[in-house]
GROMACS .gro file of C-alpha atoms in nm:
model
  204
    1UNK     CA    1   0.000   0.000   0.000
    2UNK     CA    2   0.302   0.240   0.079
    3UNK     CA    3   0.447   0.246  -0.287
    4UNK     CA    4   0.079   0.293  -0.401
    5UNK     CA    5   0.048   0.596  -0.189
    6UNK     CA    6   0.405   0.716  -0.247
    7UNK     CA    7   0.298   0.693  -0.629
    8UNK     CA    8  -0.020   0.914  -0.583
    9UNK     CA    9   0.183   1.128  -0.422
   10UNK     CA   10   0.424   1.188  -0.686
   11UNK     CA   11   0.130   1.218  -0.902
   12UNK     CA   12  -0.014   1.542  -0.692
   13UNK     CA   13   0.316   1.721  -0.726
   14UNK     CA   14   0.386   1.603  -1.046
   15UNK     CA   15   0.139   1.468  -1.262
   16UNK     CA   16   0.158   1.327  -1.552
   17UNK     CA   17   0.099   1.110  -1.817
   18UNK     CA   18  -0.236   0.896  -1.857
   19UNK     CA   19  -0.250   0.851  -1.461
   20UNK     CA   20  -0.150   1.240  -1.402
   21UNK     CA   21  -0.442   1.343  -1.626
   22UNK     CA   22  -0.683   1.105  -1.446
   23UNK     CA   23  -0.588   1.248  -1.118
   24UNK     CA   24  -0.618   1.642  -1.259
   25UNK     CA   25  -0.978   1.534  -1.375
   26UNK     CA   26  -1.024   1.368  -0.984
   27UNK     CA   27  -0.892   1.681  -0.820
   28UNK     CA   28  -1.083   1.934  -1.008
   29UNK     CA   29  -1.408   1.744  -0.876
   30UNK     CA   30  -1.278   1.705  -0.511
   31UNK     CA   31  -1.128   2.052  -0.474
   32UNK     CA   32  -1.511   2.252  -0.639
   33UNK     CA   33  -1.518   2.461  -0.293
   34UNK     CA   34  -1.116   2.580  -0.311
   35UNK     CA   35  -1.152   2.690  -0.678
   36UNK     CA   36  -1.463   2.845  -0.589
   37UNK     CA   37  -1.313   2.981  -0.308
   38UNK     CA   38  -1.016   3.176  -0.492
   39UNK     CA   39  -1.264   3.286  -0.730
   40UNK     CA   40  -1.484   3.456  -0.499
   41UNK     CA   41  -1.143   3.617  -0.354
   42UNK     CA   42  -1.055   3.796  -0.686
   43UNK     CA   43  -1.090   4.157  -0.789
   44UNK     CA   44  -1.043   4.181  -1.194
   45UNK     CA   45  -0.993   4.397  -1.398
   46UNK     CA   46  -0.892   4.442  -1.744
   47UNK     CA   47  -0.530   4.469  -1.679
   48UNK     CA   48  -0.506   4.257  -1.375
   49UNK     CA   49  -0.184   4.044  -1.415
   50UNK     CA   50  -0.213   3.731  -1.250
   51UNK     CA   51   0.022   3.470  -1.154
   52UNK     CA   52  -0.116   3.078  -1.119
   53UNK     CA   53   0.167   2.839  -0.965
   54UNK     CA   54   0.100   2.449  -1.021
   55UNK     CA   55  -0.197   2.485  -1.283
   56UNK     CA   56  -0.281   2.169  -1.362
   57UNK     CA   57  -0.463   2.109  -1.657
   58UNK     CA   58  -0.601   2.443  -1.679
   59UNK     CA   59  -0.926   2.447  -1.519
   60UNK     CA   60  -0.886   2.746  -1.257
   61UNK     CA   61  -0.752   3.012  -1.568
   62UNK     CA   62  -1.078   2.882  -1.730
   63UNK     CA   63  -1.350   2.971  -1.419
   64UNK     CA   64  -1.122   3.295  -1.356
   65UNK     CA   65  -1.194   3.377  -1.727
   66UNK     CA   66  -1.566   3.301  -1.626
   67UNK     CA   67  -1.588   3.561  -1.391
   68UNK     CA   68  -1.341   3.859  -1.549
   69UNK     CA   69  -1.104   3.920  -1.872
   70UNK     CA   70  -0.759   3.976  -1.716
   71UNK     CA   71  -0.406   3.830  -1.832
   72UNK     CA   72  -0.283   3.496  -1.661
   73UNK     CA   73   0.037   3.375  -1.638
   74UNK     CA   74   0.069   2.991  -1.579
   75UNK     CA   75   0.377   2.770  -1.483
   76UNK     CA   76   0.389   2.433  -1.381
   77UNK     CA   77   0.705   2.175  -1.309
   78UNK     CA   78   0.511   1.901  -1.537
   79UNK     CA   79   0.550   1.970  -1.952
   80UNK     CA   80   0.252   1.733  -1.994
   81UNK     CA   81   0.053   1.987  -1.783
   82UNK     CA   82   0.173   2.274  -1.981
   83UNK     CA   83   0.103   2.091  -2.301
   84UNK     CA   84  -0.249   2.016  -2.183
   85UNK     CA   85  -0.308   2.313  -2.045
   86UNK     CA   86  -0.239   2.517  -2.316
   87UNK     CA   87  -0.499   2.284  -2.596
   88UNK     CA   88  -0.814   2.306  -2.269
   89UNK     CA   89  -0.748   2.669  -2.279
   90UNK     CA   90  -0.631   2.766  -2.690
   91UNK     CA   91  -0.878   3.031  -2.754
   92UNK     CA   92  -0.771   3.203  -2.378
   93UNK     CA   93  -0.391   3.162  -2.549
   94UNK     CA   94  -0.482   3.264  -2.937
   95UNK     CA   95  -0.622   3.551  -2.720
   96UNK     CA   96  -0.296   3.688  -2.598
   97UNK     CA   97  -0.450   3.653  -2.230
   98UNK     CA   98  -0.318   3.389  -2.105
   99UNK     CA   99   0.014   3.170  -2.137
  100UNK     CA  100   0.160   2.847  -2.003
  101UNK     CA  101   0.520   2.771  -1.961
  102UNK     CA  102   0.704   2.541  -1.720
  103UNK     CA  103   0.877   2.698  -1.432
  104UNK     CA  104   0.918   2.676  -1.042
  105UNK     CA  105   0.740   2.858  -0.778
  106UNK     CA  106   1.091   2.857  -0.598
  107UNK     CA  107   1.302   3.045  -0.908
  108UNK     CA  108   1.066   3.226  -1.063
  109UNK     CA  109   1.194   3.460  -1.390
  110UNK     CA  110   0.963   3.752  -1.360
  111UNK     CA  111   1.078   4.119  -1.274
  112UNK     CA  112   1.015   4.242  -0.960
  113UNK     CA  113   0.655   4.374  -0.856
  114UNK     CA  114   0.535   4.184  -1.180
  115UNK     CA  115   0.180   4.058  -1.063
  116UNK     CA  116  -0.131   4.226  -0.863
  117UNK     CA  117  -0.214   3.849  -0.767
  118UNK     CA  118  -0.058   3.533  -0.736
  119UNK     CA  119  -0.271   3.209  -0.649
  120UNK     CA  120  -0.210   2.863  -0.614
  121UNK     CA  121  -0.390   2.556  -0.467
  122UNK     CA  122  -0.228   2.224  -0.279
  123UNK     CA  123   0.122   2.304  -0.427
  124UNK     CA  124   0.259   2.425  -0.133
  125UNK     CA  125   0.325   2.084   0.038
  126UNK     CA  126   0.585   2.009  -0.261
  127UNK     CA  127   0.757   2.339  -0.271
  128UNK     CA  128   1.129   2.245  -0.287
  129UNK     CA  129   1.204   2.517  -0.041
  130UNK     CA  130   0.901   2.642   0.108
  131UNK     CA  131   1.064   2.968   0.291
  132UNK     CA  132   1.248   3.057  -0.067
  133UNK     CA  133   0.890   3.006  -0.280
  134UNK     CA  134   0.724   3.186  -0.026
  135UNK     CA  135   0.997   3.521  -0.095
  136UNK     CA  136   0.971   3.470  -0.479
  137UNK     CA  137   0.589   3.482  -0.456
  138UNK     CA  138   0.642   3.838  -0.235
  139UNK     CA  139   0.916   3.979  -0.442
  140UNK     CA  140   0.702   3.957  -0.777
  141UNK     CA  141   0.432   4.104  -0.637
  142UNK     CA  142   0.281   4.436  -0.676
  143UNK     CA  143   0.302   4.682  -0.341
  144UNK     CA  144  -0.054   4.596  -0.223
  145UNK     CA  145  -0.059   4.242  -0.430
  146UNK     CA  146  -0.226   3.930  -0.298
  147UNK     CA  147  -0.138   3.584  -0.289
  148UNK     CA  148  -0.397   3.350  -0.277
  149UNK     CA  149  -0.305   2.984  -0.093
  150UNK     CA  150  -0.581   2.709  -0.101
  151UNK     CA  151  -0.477   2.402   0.059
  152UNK     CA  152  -0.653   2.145   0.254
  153UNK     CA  153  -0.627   2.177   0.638
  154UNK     CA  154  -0.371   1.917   0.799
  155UNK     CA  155  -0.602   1.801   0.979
  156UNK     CA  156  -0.760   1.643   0.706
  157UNK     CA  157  -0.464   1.572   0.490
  158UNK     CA  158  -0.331   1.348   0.781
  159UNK     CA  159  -0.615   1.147   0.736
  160UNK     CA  160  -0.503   1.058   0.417
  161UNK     CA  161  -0.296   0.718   0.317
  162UNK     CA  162  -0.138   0.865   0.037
  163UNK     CA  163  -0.001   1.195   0.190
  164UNK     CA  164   0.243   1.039   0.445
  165UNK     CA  165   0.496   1.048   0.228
  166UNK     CA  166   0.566   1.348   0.013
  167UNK     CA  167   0.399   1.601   0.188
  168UNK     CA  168   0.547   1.876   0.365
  169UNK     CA  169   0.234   1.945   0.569
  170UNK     CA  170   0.160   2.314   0.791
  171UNK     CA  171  -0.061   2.357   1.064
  172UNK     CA  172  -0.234   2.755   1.058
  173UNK     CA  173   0.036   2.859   1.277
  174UNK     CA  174   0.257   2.755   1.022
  175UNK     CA  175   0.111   2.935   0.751
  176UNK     CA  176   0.098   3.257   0.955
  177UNK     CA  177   0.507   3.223   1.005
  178UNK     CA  178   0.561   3.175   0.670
  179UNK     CA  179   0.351   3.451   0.543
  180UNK     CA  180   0.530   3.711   0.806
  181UNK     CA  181   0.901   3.582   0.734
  182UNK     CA  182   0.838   3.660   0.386
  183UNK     CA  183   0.761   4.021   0.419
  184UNK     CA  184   0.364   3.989   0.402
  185UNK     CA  185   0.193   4.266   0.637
  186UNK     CA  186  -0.162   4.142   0.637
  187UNK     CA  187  -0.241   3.755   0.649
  188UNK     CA  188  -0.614   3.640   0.669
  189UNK     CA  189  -0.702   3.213   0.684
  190UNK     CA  190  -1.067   3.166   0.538
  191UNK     CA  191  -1.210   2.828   0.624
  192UNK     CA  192  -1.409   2.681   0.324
  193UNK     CA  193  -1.779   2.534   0.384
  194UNK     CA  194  -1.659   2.181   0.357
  195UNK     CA  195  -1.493   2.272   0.628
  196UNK     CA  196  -1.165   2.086   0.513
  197UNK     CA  197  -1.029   2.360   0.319
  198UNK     CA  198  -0.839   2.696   0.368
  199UNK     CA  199  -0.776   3.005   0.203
  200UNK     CA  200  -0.462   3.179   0.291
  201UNK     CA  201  -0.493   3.530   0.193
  202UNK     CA  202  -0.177   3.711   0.198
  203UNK     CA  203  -0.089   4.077   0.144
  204UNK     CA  204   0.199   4.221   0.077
   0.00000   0.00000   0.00000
């Protein structure tokens, strides 16, 4: 059972292939309140430049599309991702709007003050350095920015087979500390109505 839930695991901070895109499909069915969630949390407009780490297959650029025209800026560490992520979303792309590349929430290769919002949800646990993608996320934000964290409580996440390996895992303490040693001056933890679920609201 341990190499089955050390493979899913790999899979959720990595996926890919036919396995990866089964689990994208899975997550963006179990995860409905935390996309919701950021939604709800963003203020667009036209040029609002936003920053999504760990997309996926591309389903939280679509619903932000949904709600606003803004431009999105996508990386992921898996090139199927990018590959699929880019076809789900090719009119969004023709468009000019948005992009996909691959890239690292840890070294990222945007200017300074770059984005008014950067999101992610349940990458954080695989974050090579947590502390240094935590400083990257603050230094290519706008003065005033947000970053927008959805994860799934630990709590939960400990309840989990799969996530005992390969899972760096934060209490709300934790994400508090983080948040402050980085430079953010406002931090705000929504819980989510399935009551599993977090928004981490940070503001630099």
């Amino acid at each position: 059972m341990s190499r089955i839930g050390d493979y899913l695991a790999a899979q959720c901070g990595n996926p890919h292939g036919v396995i990866g895109r089964i689990m994208t499909w899975t997550m963006n069915r179990a995860n409905r309140n935390m996309y919701r969630g950021i939604v709800h949390e963003l203020q667009l407009y036209e040029n609002t430049q936003i920053l999504n780490v760990g997309f996926g297959n591309g389903y939280l650029e679509k619903l932000i599309f949904q709600k606003g025209r803004c431009f999105i800026t996508g990386i992921d560490i898996s090139p199927d991702m990018v590959t699929k992520a880019a076809a789900v979303n090719q009119k969004y792309v023709d468009s000019g709007r948005m992009r996909f590349q691959l890239g690292d929430c840890c070294d990222l290769e945007f200017k300074d003050s770059a984005f008014d919002v950067v999101t992610t949800m349940n990458t954080i646990y695989f974050w090579s350095d947590t502390a240094k993608g935590m400083s990257e996320i603050y230094r290519v934000l706008k003065p005033g920015g947000v970053f927008l964290n959805a994860v799934i409580s630990k709590e939960k996440l400990d309840k989990f087979f799969y996530t005992q390996n390969g899972f760096r895992k934060f209490t709300r303490h934790e994400y508090i500390e983080l948040g402050k040693k980085a430079g953010f001056r406002r931090i705000k933890i929504r819980t989510l109505g399935d009551r599993r679920s977090l928004i981490i609201s940070y503001t630099k």
